[in-house]
Short mmCIF file of C-alpha atoms in Angstrom, two decimals:
data_model
loop_
_atom_site.label_atom_id
_atom_site.label_comp_id
_atom_site.label_asym_id
_atom_site.label_seq_id
_atom_site.Cartn_x
_atom_site.Cartn_y
_atom_site.Cartn_z
CA MET A 1 -24.11 -29.28 48.17
CA SER A 2 -26.85 -30.00 46.25
CA LYS A 3 -29.54 -31.62 48.17
CA ARG A 4 -30.32 -35.50 47.77
CA GLU A 5 -32.73 -37.96 49.03
CA ILE A 6 -32.06 -39.72 52.13
CA MET A 7 -32.57 -43.55 52.03
CA ASP A 8 -35.19 -45.15 53.99
CA LEU A 9 -33.80 -47.95 55.87
CA LYS A 10 -36.96 -48.28 58.16
CA GLY A 11 -38.22 -52.20 57.76
CA LYS A 12 -35.58 -53.04 55.37
CA LYS A 13 -33.65 -56.29 55.60
CA VAL A 14 -29.82 -54.97 55.57
CA LEU A 15 -26.85 -57.50 55.87
CA VAL A 16 -23.76 -56.53 56.61
CA VAL A 17 -20.78 -58.46 55.88
CA GLY A 18 -17.71 -57.96 57.94
CA LEU A 19 -17.68 -57.12 61.35
CA ALA A 20 -14.48 -55.38 61.86
CA ARG A 21 -14.51 -51.55 63.32
CA THR A 22 -16.29 -50.18 60.18
CA GLY A 23 -18.79 -53.01 60.46
CA VAL A 24 -19.81 -52.75 64.28
CA ALA A 25 -20.46 -48.57 63.60
CA ALA A 26 -22.22 -49.87 60.16
CA VAL A 27 -25.01 -52.15 62.51
CA ARG A 28 -25.08 -49.15 65.05
CA PHE A 29 -26.57 -46.69 62.53
CA LEU A 30 -29.05 -49.24 60.53
CA ALA A 31 -30.40 -50.52 63.87
CA GLY A 32 -30.88 -47.05 64.86
CA ARG A 33 -32.83 -46.18 61.47
CA GLY A 34 -35.02 -48.99 61.88
CA ALA A 35 -33.72 -51.52 59.73
CA LYS A 36 -33.76 -55.03 59.80
CA VAL A 37 -30.08 -56.29 60.41
CA LYS A 38 -28.50 -59.43 59.99
CA VAL A 39 -24.83 -60.02 60.58
CA SER A 40 -22.10 -62.20 58.18
CA GLU A 41 -18.81 -62.92 59.27
CA ALA A 42 -16.11 -65.24 58.69
CA LYS A 43 -14.70 -65.64 62.32
CA SER A 44 -16.50 -67.10 65.01
CA ALA A 45 -17.70 -66.20 68.29
CA GLU A 46 -15.07 -66.51 69.99
CA GLU A 47 -12.41 -65.26 67.08
CA LEU A 48 -14.45 -61.95 67.29
CA GLY A 49 -14.55 -61.36 71.10
CA ALA A 50 -15.11 -57.62 71.74
CA PRO A 51 -16.87 -56.58 68.79
CA LEU A 52 -19.74 -58.92 69.52
CA LYS A 53 -19.83 -57.83 72.82
CA THR A 54 -20.07 -54.63 72.14
CA LEU A 55 -23.49 -55.21 69.72
CA LYS A 56 -25.23 -57.48 72.48
CA GLY A 57 -28.59 -56.55 73.20
CA LEU A 58 -29.25 -55.21 70.03
CA PRO A 59 -32.17 -56.93 67.40
CA VAL A 60 -29.78 -58.74 65.13
CA LYS A 61 -29.58 -62.09 63.23
CA TRP A 62 -25.86 -63.79 63.24
CA GLU A 63 -23.60 -65.80 61.00
CA LEU A 64 -20.66 -66.48 62.29
CA GLY A 65 -17.62 -68.90 61.37
CA GLY A 66 -18.55 -68.61 57.59
CA HIS A 67 -20.79 -67.39 54.63
CA THR A 68 -23.71 -69.34 52.89
CA LEU A 69 -25.63 -68.14 50.32
CA PRO A 70 -28.97 -68.47 51.70
CA PHE A 71 -28.10 -65.92 54.35
CA PHE A 72 -27.35 -63.68 51.27
CA SER A 73 -30.26 -64.40 49.04
CA ASP A 74 -33.39 -62.52 50.93
CA ALA A 75 -31.70 -59.44 51.78
CA ASP A 76 -32.51 -55.88 50.40
CA LEU A 77 -29.35 -54.41 50.51
CA ILE A 78 -25.92 -55.55 51.72
CA VAL A 79 -23.31 -53.45 53.36
CA VAL A 80 -19.80 -54.72 52.51
CA SER A 81 -17.15 -54.04 55.39
CA PRO A 82 -13.53 -53.17 53.60
CA GLY A 83 -11.97 -56.16 54.11
CA VAL A 84 -13.87 -58.19 52.84
CA PRO A 85 -13.14 -59.12 49.07
CA MET A 86 -16.41 -58.12 46.08
CA ASP A 87 -16.03 -61.18 44.38
CA LEU A 88 -17.33 -63.32 47.66
CA LYS A 89 -19.34 -65.95 46.03
CA PRO A 90 -22.24 -64.88 47.99
CA LEU A 91 -22.05 -61.40 47.33
CA ALA A 92 -21.32 -62.16 43.49
CA LYS A 93 -24.85 -64.33 43.73
CA ALA A 94 -26.40 -61.34 45.96
CA ARG A 95 -25.72 -59.12 42.75
CA ALA A 96 -27.08 -61.48 39.99
CA LYS A 97 -30.14 -61.79 41.59
CA GLY A 98 -30.57 -57.81 41.85
CA ILE A 99 -29.61 -56.99 45.18
CA SER A 100 -27.75 -53.41 45.83
CA VAL A 101 -24.19 -54.29 47.20
CA ILE A 102 -22.50 -51.56 48.60
CA SER A 103 -19.49 -50.09 50.93
CA GLU A 104 -19.56 -48.26 54.59
CA VAL A 105 -18.35 -45.11 52.44
CA GLU A 106 -21.34 -45.19 50.61
CA LEU A 107 -24.34 -46.35 52.76
CA ALA A 108 -22.54 -43.04 54.55
CA PHE A 109 -22.37 -40.68 51.88
CA GLN A 110 -26.36 -40.74 51.91
CA PHE A 111 -26.74 -39.22 55.22
CA LEU A 112 -23.54 -37.14 54.97
CA ARG A 113 -24.62 -33.17 55.08
CA ARG A 114 -21.35 -31.69 54.41
CA PRO A 115 -19.03 -31.06 51.52
CA LEU A 116 -16.38 -33.86 51.61
CA ILE A 117 -12.95 -33.89 50.52
CA ALA A 118 -12.03 -37.32 49.80
CA VAL A 119 -7.91 -38.74 49.24
CA THR A 120 -7.05 -41.51 47.61
CA GLY A 121 -4.17 -43.22 46.14
CA THR A 122 -1.47 -46.08 46.38
CA ASN A 123 1.11 -44.06 48.73
CA GLY A 124 0.34 -40.80 51.13
CA LYS A 125 -3.47 -41.08 52.08
CA THR A 126 -2.90 -41.19 55.70
CA THR A 127 -0.02 -38.30 55.85
CA THR A 128 -2.16 -36.08 53.18
CA THR A 129 -5.72 -36.61 54.93
CA THR A 130 -4.01 -36.14 58.41
CA LEU A 131 -2.32 -32.52 57.26
CA LEU A 132 -5.71 -31.15 55.81
CA GLY A 133 -6.97 -31.58 58.99
CA GLU A 134 -4.31 -29.59 60.51
CA MET A 135 -4.39 -26.99 57.93
CA LEU A 136 -8.57 -26.36 57.88
CA ARG A 137 -8.32 -25.94 61.56
CA ALA A 138 -5.06 -24.02 61.87
CA SER A 139 -7.44 -21.62 59.62
CA GLY A 140 -10.18 -21.60 61.83
CA LYS A 141 -12.60 -23.86 59.60
CA ARG A 142 -14.30 -27.00 61.48
CA ALA A 143 -12.91 -30.42 60.42
CA PHE A 144 -13.59 -34.10 60.52
CA VAL A 145 -10.98 -36.43 59.84
CA GLY A 146 -11.57 -39.92 59.30
CA GLY A 147 -12.75 -42.49 57.08
CA ASN A 148 -10.28 -45.20 56.18
CA ILE A 149 -8.15 -43.79 59.24
CA GLY A 150 -9.70 -42.88 63.02
CA THR A 151 -13.63 -42.96 62.82
CA PRO A 152 -15.42 -44.26 59.89
CA LEU A 153 -17.93 -41.99 57.89
CA ILE A 154 -20.92 -44.04 59.15
CA GLU A 155 -19.97 -43.07 62.59
CA TYR A 156 -19.74 -39.16 61.80
CA VAL A 157 -23.13 -39.44 60.07
CA GLN A 158 -24.65 -40.06 63.32
CA THR A 159 -23.50 -37.01 65.00
CA GLU A 160 -24.66 -33.59 64.62
CA GLN A 161 -21.99 -32.97 61.62
CA GLU A 162 -21.49 -29.57 62.61
CA ASP A 163 -18.20 -29.21 60.96
CA GLU A 164 -17.63 -26.62 57.58
CA TRP A 165 -15.50 -29.91 55.78
CA VAL A 166 -15.23 -33.68 56.11
CA VAL A 167 -11.89 -34.75 55.05
CA ALA A 168 -11.57 -38.43 55.08
CA GLU A 169 -8.83 -41.11 53.66
CA ILE A 170 -10.53 -43.74 51.04
CA SER A 171 -9.15 -47.02 50.18
CA SER A 172 -9.95 -49.18 46.45
CA PHE A 173 -11.88 -51.37 48.67
CA GLN A 174 -14.30 -48.49 49.56
CA LEU A 175 -14.60 -47.08 46.50
CA GLU A 176 -15.31 -50.56 44.80
CA GLY A 177 -18.65 -50.35 46.12
CA THR A 178 -20.07 -46.68 45.90
CA LEU A 179 -22.73 -45.93 43.72
CA LYS A 180 -23.73 -42.01 44.58
CA PHE A 181 -20.66 -41.09 46.32
CA ARG A 182 -19.17 -37.72 45.42
CA PRO A 183 -16.56 -36.14 46.79
CA THR A 184 -16.63 -31.95 46.49
CA ILE A 185 -12.92 -32.43 46.15
CA GLY A 186 -11.29 -35.74 45.31
CA ILE A 187 -7.45 -36.43 45.45
CA LEU A 188 -6.28 -39.03 43.69
CA LEU A 189 -2.40 -38.78 44.88
CA ASN A 190 -0.54 -41.78 42.75
CA ILE A 191 -1.23 -45.13 41.73
CA THR A 192 1.35 -48.20 41.88
CA GLU A 193 0.85 -51.76 41.54
CA ASP A 194 -1.00 -53.10 44.85
CA HIS A 195 -3.56 -55.40 46.31
CA LEU A 196 -2.58 -57.89 43.37
CA ASP A 197 -3.94 -60.68 45.96
CA ARG A 198 -7.15 -58.90 45.78
CA TYR A 199 -7.41 -57.92 41.95
CA PRO A 200 -8.25 -59.84 38.53
CA ASN A 201 -5.30 -57.34 37.62
CA PHE A 202 -3.38 -54.20 37.40
CA PRO A 203 -6.07 -52.16 35.52
CA ALA A 204 -8.89 -53.55 37.66
CA TYR A 205 -7.01 -51.79 40.67
CA ILE A 206 -6.80 -48.61 38.24
CA ARG A 207 -10.66 -48.64 37.56
CA ALA A 208 -11.28 -48.49 41.31
CA LYS A 209 -9.34 -45.91 42.27
CA GLY A 210 -10.70 -43.93 39.49
CA MET A 211 -14.21 -44.21 40.92
CA ILE A 212 -13.64 -41.81 43.03
CA PHE A 213 -14.42 -38.89 40.71
CA GLN A 214 -17.20 -40.78 38.46
CA ASN A 215 -19.87 -38.98 40.43
CA GLN A 216 -18.39 -35.66 40.15
CA GLY A 217 -19.90 -32.95 38.24
CA LYS A 218 -18.30 -29.18 37.16
CA GLU A 219 -18.83 -27.75 40.45
CA ASP A 220 -16.50 -30.15 42.00
CA TYR A 221 -12.68 -30.71 41.85
CA ALA A 222 -10.38 -33.27 40.78
CA LEU A 223 -6.83 -33.22 41.94
CA LEU A 224 -4.51 -35.22 40.09
CA ASN A 225 -0.74 -35.66 40.26
CA ALA A 226 0.83 -34.55 37.30
CA ASP A 227 4.10 -36.73 37.66
CA ASP A 228 2.11 -39.87 38.03
CA PRO A 229 0.71 -40.66 34.06
CA LEU A 230 -1.35 -43.90 35.82
CA THR A 231 -2.92 -40.47 37.52
CA PHE A 232 -2.54 -37.91 35.21
CA GLN A 233 -4.73 -40.08 32.60
CA PHE A 234 -7.87 -38.67 34.94
CA ALA A 235 -6.96 -35.30 33.41
CA HIS A 236 -8.66 -36.72 30.88
CA GLN A 237 -12.13 -38.55 31.81
CA VAL A 238 -13.67 -36.30 34.72
CA GLU A 239 -16.35 -34.41 34.27
CA SER A 240 -15.09 -31.92 37.51
CA GLN A 241 -12.56 -29.04 37.43
CA VAL A 242 -9.07 -30.44 36.84
CA ILE A 243 -6.44 -28.93 39.27
CA LEU A 244 -3.08 -30.66 39.57
CA PHE A 245 0.41 -30.96 41.51
CA SER A 246 3.70 -31.49 40.33
CA ALA A 247 7.59 -31.77 42.24
CA GLN A 248 8.46 -31.48 38.34
CA ARG A 249 7.09 -28.40 36.51
CA PRO A 250 4.65 -25.32 36.87
CA VAL A 251 0.96 -26.49 36.17
CA PRO A 252 -1.59 -24.09 34.75
CA VAL A 253 -3.87 -23.93 38.34
CA GLY A 254 -2.53 -25.92 41.27
CA GLY A 255 0.60 -26.49 43.29
CA PHE A 256 4.08 -27.25 42.33
CA PHE A 257 7.79 -27.42 43.87
CA GLU A 258 10.18 -24.56 42.88
CA GLN A 259 13.49 -23.66 45.12
CA GLY A 260 12.61 -25.00 48.07
CA ALA A 261 9.20 -23.67 48.16
CA ILE A 262 5.99 -24.63 47.16
CA LEU A 263 4.31 -22.14 45.03
CA PHE A 264 0.01 -22.86 44.81
CA GLN A 265 -1.12 -20.61 41.15
CA GLY A 266 -4.95 -19.90 41.62
CA ALA A 267 -7.33 -19.63 38.11
CA ASP A 268 -6.54 -15.71 38.22
CA GLY A 269 -2.44 -16.54 37.72
CA GLN A 270 -1.55 -15.09 41.29
CA ARG A 271 0.46 -17.28 43.34
CA GLU A 272 1.42 -17.74 46.71
CA ARG A 273 4.48 -19.31 48.39
CA PHE A 274 4.99 -21.68 51.06
CA GLY A 275 8.08 -22.77 52.31
CA LEU A 276 9.96 -25.59 53.25
CA TYR A 277 13.06 -24.64 55.28
CA ARG A 278 11.35 -25.31 58.54
CA LEU A 279 9.86 -29.18 57.07
CA LYS A 280 10.20 -31.76 59.69
CA ILE A 281 9.04 -35.11 57.40
CA LYS A 282 11.14 -36.49 55.84
CA GLY A 283 11.06 -38.61 52.27
CA ALA A 284 10.06 -37.59 48.41
CA HIS A 285 6.84 -38.78 48.94
CA ASN A 286 6.05 -36.08 51.27
CA LEU A 287 6.20 -33.18 48.97
CA GLU A 288 3.65 -35.00 46.90
CA ASN A 289 1.83 -35.08 49.69
CA LEU A 290 2.22 -31.64 51.10
CA MET A 291 1.50 -30.04 47.31
CA ALA A 292 -1.67 -32.21 47.30
CA ALA A 293 -3.21 -30.98 51.11
CA ILE A 294 -2.01 -26.93 50.13
CA THR A 295 -3.90 -27.35 46.80
CA ALA A 296 -6.75 -28.36 48.72
CA CYS A 297 -6.64 -25.90 51.59
CA LYS A 298 -6.35 -23.42 48.65
CA ILE A 299 -9.39 -24.30 47.04
CA CYS A 300 -10.81 -24.39 50.69
CA GLY A 301 -9.97 -20.42 51.02
CA CYS A 302 -7.37 -21.06 53.76
CA PRO A 303 -5.13 -18.33 54.42
CA ARG A 304 -1.80 -18.83 53.23
CA GLU A 305 -0.18 -18.08 57.48
CA ALA A 306 -2.22 -20.97 58.77
CA VAL A 307 -1.17 -23.52 56.10
CA GLN A 308 2.63 -22.48 56.70
CA LYS A 309 2.20 -22.97 60.05
CA VAL A 310 1.39 -26.32 59.97
CA ILE A 311 3.76 -26.98 57.47
CA ASP A 312 6.54 -26.04 59.74
CA GLU A 313 5.43 -27.80 62.66
CA PHE A 314 3.86 -30.98 61.25
CA GLN A 315 5.62 -34.02 62.78
CA GLY A 316 4.52 -36.59 60.66
CA ILE A 317 3.14 -39.71 60.74
CA GLU A 318 3.17 -43.31 62.98
CA HIS A 319 4.71 -46.06 60.99
CA ARG A 320 5.33 -44.09 58.18
CA LEU A 321 8.95 -43.07 57.53
CA GLU A 322 8.87 -42.24 61.44
CA TRP A 323 12.53 -42.03 62.98
CA VAL A 324 13.04 -44.04 65.86
CA ARG A 325 16.55 -43.92 67.36
CA GLU A 326 19.99 -43.62 66.25
CA ILE A 327 22.49 -45.80 68.04
CA ASP A 328 26.17 -45.51 67.54
CA GLY A 329 25.61 -43.50 64.69
CA VAL A 330 22.92 -45.72 63.30
CA SER A 331 19.87 -44.26 62.35
CA PHE A 332 16.81 -46.32 62.33
CA PHE A 333 13.31 -45.75 60.30
CA ASN A 334 9.68 -47.35 60.92
CA ASP A 335 8.02 -47.21 57.88
CA SER A 336 5.62 -50.38 58.85
CA LYS A 337 3.27 -48.92 56.65
CA GLY A 338 5.35 -49.48 53.59
CA THR A 339 2.89 -52.37 52.10
CA ASN A 340 3.54 -52.16 48.37
CA VAL A 341 6.38 -51.51 46.35
CA GLY A 342 5.54 -48.18 45.16
CA SER A 343 5.82 -47.25 48.91
CA VAL A 344 9.00 -48.36 49.61
CA VAL A 345 10.70 -47.13 46.00
CA LYS A 346 9.73 -43.49 47.67
CA SER A 347 11.04 -44.65 50.93
CA LEU A 348 14.65 -45.72 49.80
CA MET A 349 14.63 -42.64 47.07
CA SER A 350 14.54 -40.54 50.73
CA PHE A 351 18.20 -40.95 51.51
CA GLN A 352 21.82 -40.77 50.44
CA LYS A 353 22.91 -43.04 53.47
CA PRO A 354 23.61 -46.57 52.83
CA ILE A 355 20.76 -48.81 54.32
CA LEU A 356 20.02 -51.98 55.98
CA LEU A 357 16.68 -53.42 54.73
CA ILE A 358 14.43 -54.62 56.78
CA ALA A 359 11.56 -56.33 54.14
CA GLY A 360 8.84 -59.25 53.63
CA GLY A 361 5.71 -60.36 55.25
CA ARG A 362 2.20 -61.56 53.26
CA ASP A 363 2.80 -61.31 50.03
CA LYS A 364 0.22 -58.61 47.41
CA GLY A 365 1.23 -59.89 44.29
CA GLY A 366 3.22 -57.09 42.77
CA ASP A 367 6.25 -57.08 40.99
CA TYR A 368 9.15 -56.49 42.86
CA SER A 369 11.59 -55.47 40.11
CA PRO A 370 10.98 -51.53 40.17
CA LEU A 371 13.36 -52.09 43.26
CA LYS A 372 16.14 -53.41 41.86
CA MET A 373 18.46 -50.18 40.80
CA LEU A 374 17.51 -48.74 43.99
CA ILE A 375 18.85 -52.09 46.15
CA ALA A 376 21.89 -52.37 43.90
CA GLU A 377 22.69 -48.44 44.68
CA HIS A 378 21.74 -47.85 47.96
CA VAL A 379 21.02 -51.44 50.10
CA LYS A 380 24.31 -52.35 51.51
CA GLY A 381 22.20 -55.06 53.09
CA MET A 382 18.95 -56.49 53.75
CA ALA A 383 17.24 -59.31 56.13
CA LEU A 384 13.92 -60.68 54.61
CA ILE A 385 11.08 -62.16 56.73
CA GLY A 386 7.42 -63.67 56.77
CA GLU A 387 5.85 -65.73 53.79
CA ALA A 388 7.32 -63.25 50.81
CA ARG A 389 10.94 -63.93 51.58
CA GLU A 390 11.75 -66.46 49.71
CA ARG A 391 9.69 -64.50 46.41
CA ILE A 392 11.62 -61.35 47.37
CA CYS A 393 15.07 -63.35 47.54
CA ALA A 394 14.39 -64.64 44.55
CA ALA A 395 13.83 -60.94 42.46
CA LEU A 396 16.18 -59.18 44.85
CA GLY A 397 18.34 -61.04 46.64
CA GLY A 398 21.62 -61.16 44.44
CA LEU A 399 21.97 -57.19 44.25
CA THR A 400 23.19 -57.08 48.08
CA GLU A 401 24.15 -59.09 50.95
CA THR A 402 20.77 -60.95 52.14
CA VAL A 403 19.56 -62.98 54.76
CA LYS A 404 16.42 -65.26 55.52
CA VAL A 405 15.64 -64.80 59.22
CA ASP A 406 12.74 -66.05 60.75
CA THR A 407 11.18 -63.18 62.75
CA LEU A 408 11.47 -59.14 63.13
CA GLU A 409 13.74 -59.71 66.10
CA GLU A 410 16.26 -61.61 64.16
CA ALA A 411 16.35 -59.20 61.52
CA VAL A 412 17.12 -56.09 63.10
CA HIS A 413 19.31 -57.33 64.87
CA TRP A 414 21.33 -58.59 61.87
CA ALA A 415 20.79 -55.33 60.51
CA PHE A 416 22.54 -53.90 63.66
CA SER A 417 25.55 -55.68 63.43
CA LYS A 418 25.93 -55.32 59.56
CA ALA A 419 25.77 -51.04 59.99
CA ALA A 420 28.30 -48.65 60.25
CA PRO A 421 28.25 -45.04 61.96
CA GLY A 422 26.08 -42.84 59.44
CA ASP A 423 24.28 -45.68 57.97
CA VAL A 424 20.31 -46.43 58.06
CA VAL A 425 18.33 -49.34 59.09
CA LEU A 426 14.89 -49.51 57.83
CA LEU A 427 11.64 -51.31 58.26
CA SER A 428 10.32 -50.59 54.76
CA PRO A 429 8.32 -54.28 54.21
CA ALA A 430 6.44 -53.80 50.41
CA CYS A 431 4.42 -56.53 51.64
CA ALA A 432 1.15 -56.94 54.27
CA SER A 433 1.29 -57.81 57.57
CA PHE A 434 -0.94 -60.47 58.03
CA ASP A 435 1.24 -63.48 57.86
CA MET A 436 2.94 -62.79 61.53
CA PHE A 437 1.05 -59.47 62.90
CA GLU A 438 -2.62 -58.23 63.73
CA ASN A 439 -1.70 -55.40 61.12
CA TYR A 440 0.84 -52.82 60.05
CA GLN A 441 0.52 -51.02 63.42
CA GLU A 442 1.83 -53.97 65.42
CA ARG A 443 4.61 -54.55 63.33
CA GLY A 444 5.92 -51.04 63.27
CA LYS A 445 5.17 -50.91 66.92
CA ARG A 446 7.08 -54.32 67.37
CA PHE A 447 10.07 -52.78 65.68
CA LYS A 448 10.08 -49.62 68.01
CA SER A 449 10.12 -51.72 71.15
CA ILE A 450 12.74 -54.16 69.55
CA VAL A 451 15.16 -50.88 68.79
CA HIS A 452 14.63 -49.57 71.95
CA GLY A 453 15.57 -52.52 73.52
CA LEU A 454 19.03 -52.42 71.69
CA SER A 455 22.05 -51.78 73.33
CA GLY A 456 25.15 -50.08 71.72
CA HIS A 457 27.15 -53.41 71.35
CA GLY A 458 25.95 -54.72 68.26
CA LEU A 459 28.10 -53.06 65.73
CA SER A 460 30.08 -54.43 63.24
CA GLY A 461 32.30 -53.89 60.16
CA GLN A 462 33.16 -50.35 60.60
CA GLY A 463 36.40 -50.36 58.96
#
């Protein structure tokens, strides 16, 4: 990894905006480096609770319960947590004054001493990142796995950094605030409409995703999904070495699907075969995730046997097309992480059986029409919840039997009452969770709890 100047923070006035786990970690790091730290947070002290207590005793200036222009205007540097919109008015004013506004991953990267594999995309980031970590470790390589999942990068750079590789899930929100961020291997899995409640338009979201490659050079690698036109367009725009993966055709260098296996072809034309016969994870999207992970691991020099072992044993990620239970022949799947339309398309394509779909939540401004054909052909009934239920019903409600209900409990019970043996009840919301739940994890856990509480007497319509 090429050497670079380490950012000098001593005595600098640094403002941290947003105090979730990432913000807390950033405050600790900055204070430890001698910065004069301020924090601006929209929530009040009462709403924050625990995060505030963990920083007690640190020399920090606080602005709680909202953001004000004066508090932002005298900072030398502003570090923004992922949940904070970059178009926040005080941030825009600060940028206009020439104040540098960066994300936590940019700050962390400036202090990172290990080669980085960064994974982004609308869907599949968590599974691919986790698979990569497992494959590297199975190959005897020390690997840190974190970023947008688990441990923030800013926490990692406070350690001894003894790993051979750092594998990080990176969101578009984090990429927006990058200046020098440069992964040795950058992976872009796919791009579908998402977060249009946050971005002015779809092209702006696409540009944010592409920022993962903006600083790469000829010694770096860009891994791209050749089957996704919005992803593949970056093959002609990056400075780095382009490596492809495809479920539809062989690629010159990279991974591709062929008769029950994924083949990796190196630059020398040599091929290695990875069988999928013992694969436990379900879904069309997981083929993309596997191809990306295998391809990256081959770049890292992982042996075939170690990678194959992980393929055979990997159980999948909680809340991502996770099998919950079977009752009276009805299978329940928790896909609470399916928070956008593209994700739900992949999930619906994963089943050949009739589906009772539970969807809805906080609308993200996307177009629901890509679901129309799948709903008409595969969905036996649909229970809609949350703020988006009226909009989803208007777009898709006429395609199958549809009800609008007030709670997730009602949705589960209705779906179970309509299911016959062999059917699938699928929670795949196509929406954020924040109208009814703290996050998608809480939503998924609640779904599983409801399903585990069901008895086998809810079935009807089995004729």
